[in-house]
Amino acid sequence: MRRPAVLSLLAATAALALAFAMPSRAAEEAVVIPAPAMDVAPANGIQTAVIAGGCFWGVQGVFQHTAGVVNAVSGYAGGTKATADYQSVSSGRTGHAEAVEIKYDPKKISYGKILQIYFSVVHDPTQLNRQGPDVGPQYRSAIFTTSDEQKKVAEAYIAQLNDAKVFKKPIVTKLGALEAFYPAEAYHQDYLTLHPNQPYIAYNDIPKVENLKKLFADSYIEKPTLVNASKATN
């Protein structure tokens, strides 16, 4: 991921030149996959899912365009509070993954549907400790479960997708119980919406939102549910 603040003129120029040299769409395309055979039972009240799949800008952006999602926040999971900052996490030595906390209404979208979107359009779950141009354990594919039921559903779905061989390689997504989620710095929030023409976003992440609209039309909303807008209404 490129540091969003204070890019040098040389780096910015190089990034723009690279963007113009790139094809119009990212190399990693979405994969059409079946819905999970098992899902979390319907519940009352807002529920939480925490997932990681590469740079959190794109993951957050996709779920901000997903119906039933009340809020999607970029942050860190897997490490301690003391190292939950962008500079530390970028070292790859904190145990943290760049993650997104998704608050959702289970009457409008299920946990299983969130996982289906995650595996289909958000990232490539067969890439180990990397995602596209971003390399390191902080960009790993991971699901941080908040209940035993979430764990069972996620495990069953991974087995289902591997058995069906919907991907060319086995899924390497790691499962683990969520110990804590730490929101990322303010400048990371709503990044896709605020910077749609930034070369990294335009090449790597906008296509993910387009794939959501194409493959999950019933779950797509045009106006994103933004973190800043959520704060303004609270």
CSV table of N, CA, C and O in Angstrom, one decimal, residues 52-54 77 89-98 128-131 134-142 144 174:
chain,number,residue,atom,x,y,z
A,52,ALA,N,-9.8,-9.8,7.1
A,52,ALA,CA,-8.6,-9.2,6.5
A,52,ALA,C,-8.3,-9.8,5.1
A,52,ALA,O,-8.4,-11.1,5.0
A,53,GLY,N,-8.0,-9.0,4.2
A,53,GLY,CA,-7.7,-9.5,2.8
A,53,GLY,C,-6.9,-8.5,2.0
A,53,GLY,O,-7.4,-8.0,1.0
A,54,GLY,N,-5.7,-8.2,2.5
A,54,GLY,CA,-4.9,-7.2,1.8
A,54,GLY,C,-5.1,-5.8,2.4
A,54,GLY,O,-5.6,-5.7,3.5
A,77,ALA,N,-6.0,-6.0,13.5
A,77,ALA,CA,-6.4,-7.1,14.3
A,77,ALA,C,-5.3,-8.2,14.3
A,77,ALA,O,-4.6,-8.4,13.3
A,89,VAL,N,2.6,-1.5,12.1
A,89,VAL,CA,2.0,-2.7,11.4
A,89,VAL,C,2.7,-2.9,10.0
A,89,VAL,O,2.8,-4.0,9.6
A,90,SER,N,3.1,-1.8,9.4
A,90,SER,CA,3.7,-1.9,8.1
A,90,SER,C,5.0,-2.6,8.1
A,90,SER,O,5.6,-3.1,7.1
A,91,SER,N,5.6,-2.8,9.3
A,91,SER,CA,6.9,-3.5,9.4
A,91,SER,C,6.7,-5.0,9.2
A,91,SER,O,7.6,-5.7,8.9
A,92,GLY,N,5.4,-5.5,9.4
A,92,GLY,CA,5.2,-6.9,9.2
A,92,GLY,C,5.6,-7.7,10.4
A,92,GLY,O,5.5,-9.0,10.4
A,93,ARG,N,5.9,-7.1,11.5
A,93,ARG,CA,6.4,-7.8,12.7
A,93,ARG,C,5.5,-7.7,13.9
A,93,ARG,O,5.9,-8.1,15.0
A,94,THR,N,4.3,-7.2,13.8
A,94,THR,CA,3.5,-6.9,14.9
A,94,THR,C,2.4,-8.0,15.2
A,94,THR,O,1.8,-8.0,16.3
A,95,GLY,N,2.2,-8.9,14.2
A,95,GLY,CA,1.2,-9.9,14.4
A,95,GLY,C,-0.2,-9.4,13.8
A,95,GLY,O,-1.1,-10.1,13.6
A,96,HIS,N,-0.3,-8.1,13.6
A,96,HIS,CA,-1.5,-7.5,13.1
A,96,HIS,C,-1.7,-7.7,11.6
A,96,HIS,O,-0.7,-7.9,10.9
A,97,ALA,N,-2.9,-7.8,11.2
A,97,ALA,CA,-3.3,-7.8,9.8
A,97,ALA,C,-4.1,-6.5,9.6
A,97,ALA,O,-4.8,-6.0,10.5
A,98,GLU,N,-4.0,-5.9,8.4
A,98,GLU,CA,-4.9,-4.8,8.1
A,98,GLU,C,-6.2,-5.4,7.9
A,98,GLU,O,-6.5,-6.3,7.1
A,128,LEU,N,-0.7,-16.3,-0.1
A,128,LEU,CA,-0.2,-16.4,1.3
A,128,LEU,C,0.6,-15.2,1.6
A,128,LEU,O,1.6,-14.8,1.0
A,129,ASN,N,0.2,-14.5,2.7
A,129,ASN,CA,0.9,-13.4,3.2
A,129,ASN,C,1.2,-12.3,2.2
A,129,ASN,O,2.3,-11.7,2.2
A,130,ARG,N,0.2,-12.1,1.3
A,130,ARG,CA,0.3,-11.0,0.3
A,130,ARG,C,-1.0,-10.8,-0.3
A,130,ARG,O,-1.9,-11.7,-0.1
A,131,GLN,N,-1.2,-9.8,-1.0
A,131,GLN,CA,-2.4,-9.6,-1.8
A,131,GLN,C,-2.0,-8.6,-2.9
A,131,GLN,O,-1.7,-7.4,-2.7
A,134,ASP,N,0.9,-6.0,-2.6
A,134,ASP,CA,1.3,-5.8,-1.2
A,134,ASP,C,1.8,-7.1,-0.6
A,134,ASP,O,1.1,-8.1,-0.6
A,135,VAL,N,3.0,-7.1,0.0
A,135,VAL,CA,3.6,-8.3,0.5
A,135,VAL,C,3.9,-8.2,2.0
A,135,VAL,O,4.4,-7.1,2.4
A,136,GLY,N,3.6,-9.2,2.7
A,136,GLY,CA,3.9,-9.3,4.1
A,136,GLY,C,2.7,-9.8,4.9
A,136,GLY,O,1.6,-9.8,4.4
A,137,PRO,N,3.0,-10.4,6.1
A,137,PRO,CA,1.9,-11.0,6.9
A,137,PRO,C,0.8,-10.0,7.3
A,137,PRO,O,-0.3,-10.4,7.6
A,138,GLN,N,1.1,-8.7,7.2
A,138,GLN,CA,0.0,-7.7,7.6
A,138,GLN,C,-1.0,-7.7,6.5
A,138,GLN,O,-2.1,-7.1,6.7
A,139,TYR,N,-0.8,-8.3,5.3
A,139,TYR,CA,-1.7,-8.3,4.2
A,139,TYR,C,-2.3,-9.7,4.0
A,139,TYR,O,-2.8,-10.0,3.0
A,140,ARG,N,-2.2,-10.5,5.0
A,140,ARG,CA,-2.7,-11.9,4.9
A,140,ARG,C,-4.2,-12.0,4.8
A,140,ARG,O,-4.9,-11.1,5.2
A,141,SER,N,-4.6,-13.1,4.3
A,141,SER,CA,-6.1,-13.4,4.3
A,141,SER,C,-6.4,-14.0,5.6
A,141,SER,O,-5.9,-15.1,6.0
A,142,ALA,N,-7.4,-13.4,6.3
A,142,ALA,CA,-7.7,-13.9,7.7
A,142,ALA,C,-9.1,-13.6,8.1
A,142,ALA,O,-9.6,-12.5,7.7
A,144,PHE,N,-11.3,-13.2,11.5
A,144,PHE,CA,-11.3,-13.1,13.0
A,144,PHE,C,-12.7,-13.3,13.5
A,144,PHE,O,-13.6,-12.4,13.4
A,174,LYS,N,-6.5,-17.8,7.1
A,174,LYS,CA,-6.3,-18.2,8.5
A,174,LYS,C,-7.6,-17.8,9.3
A,174,LYS,O,-8.1,-16.7,9.2
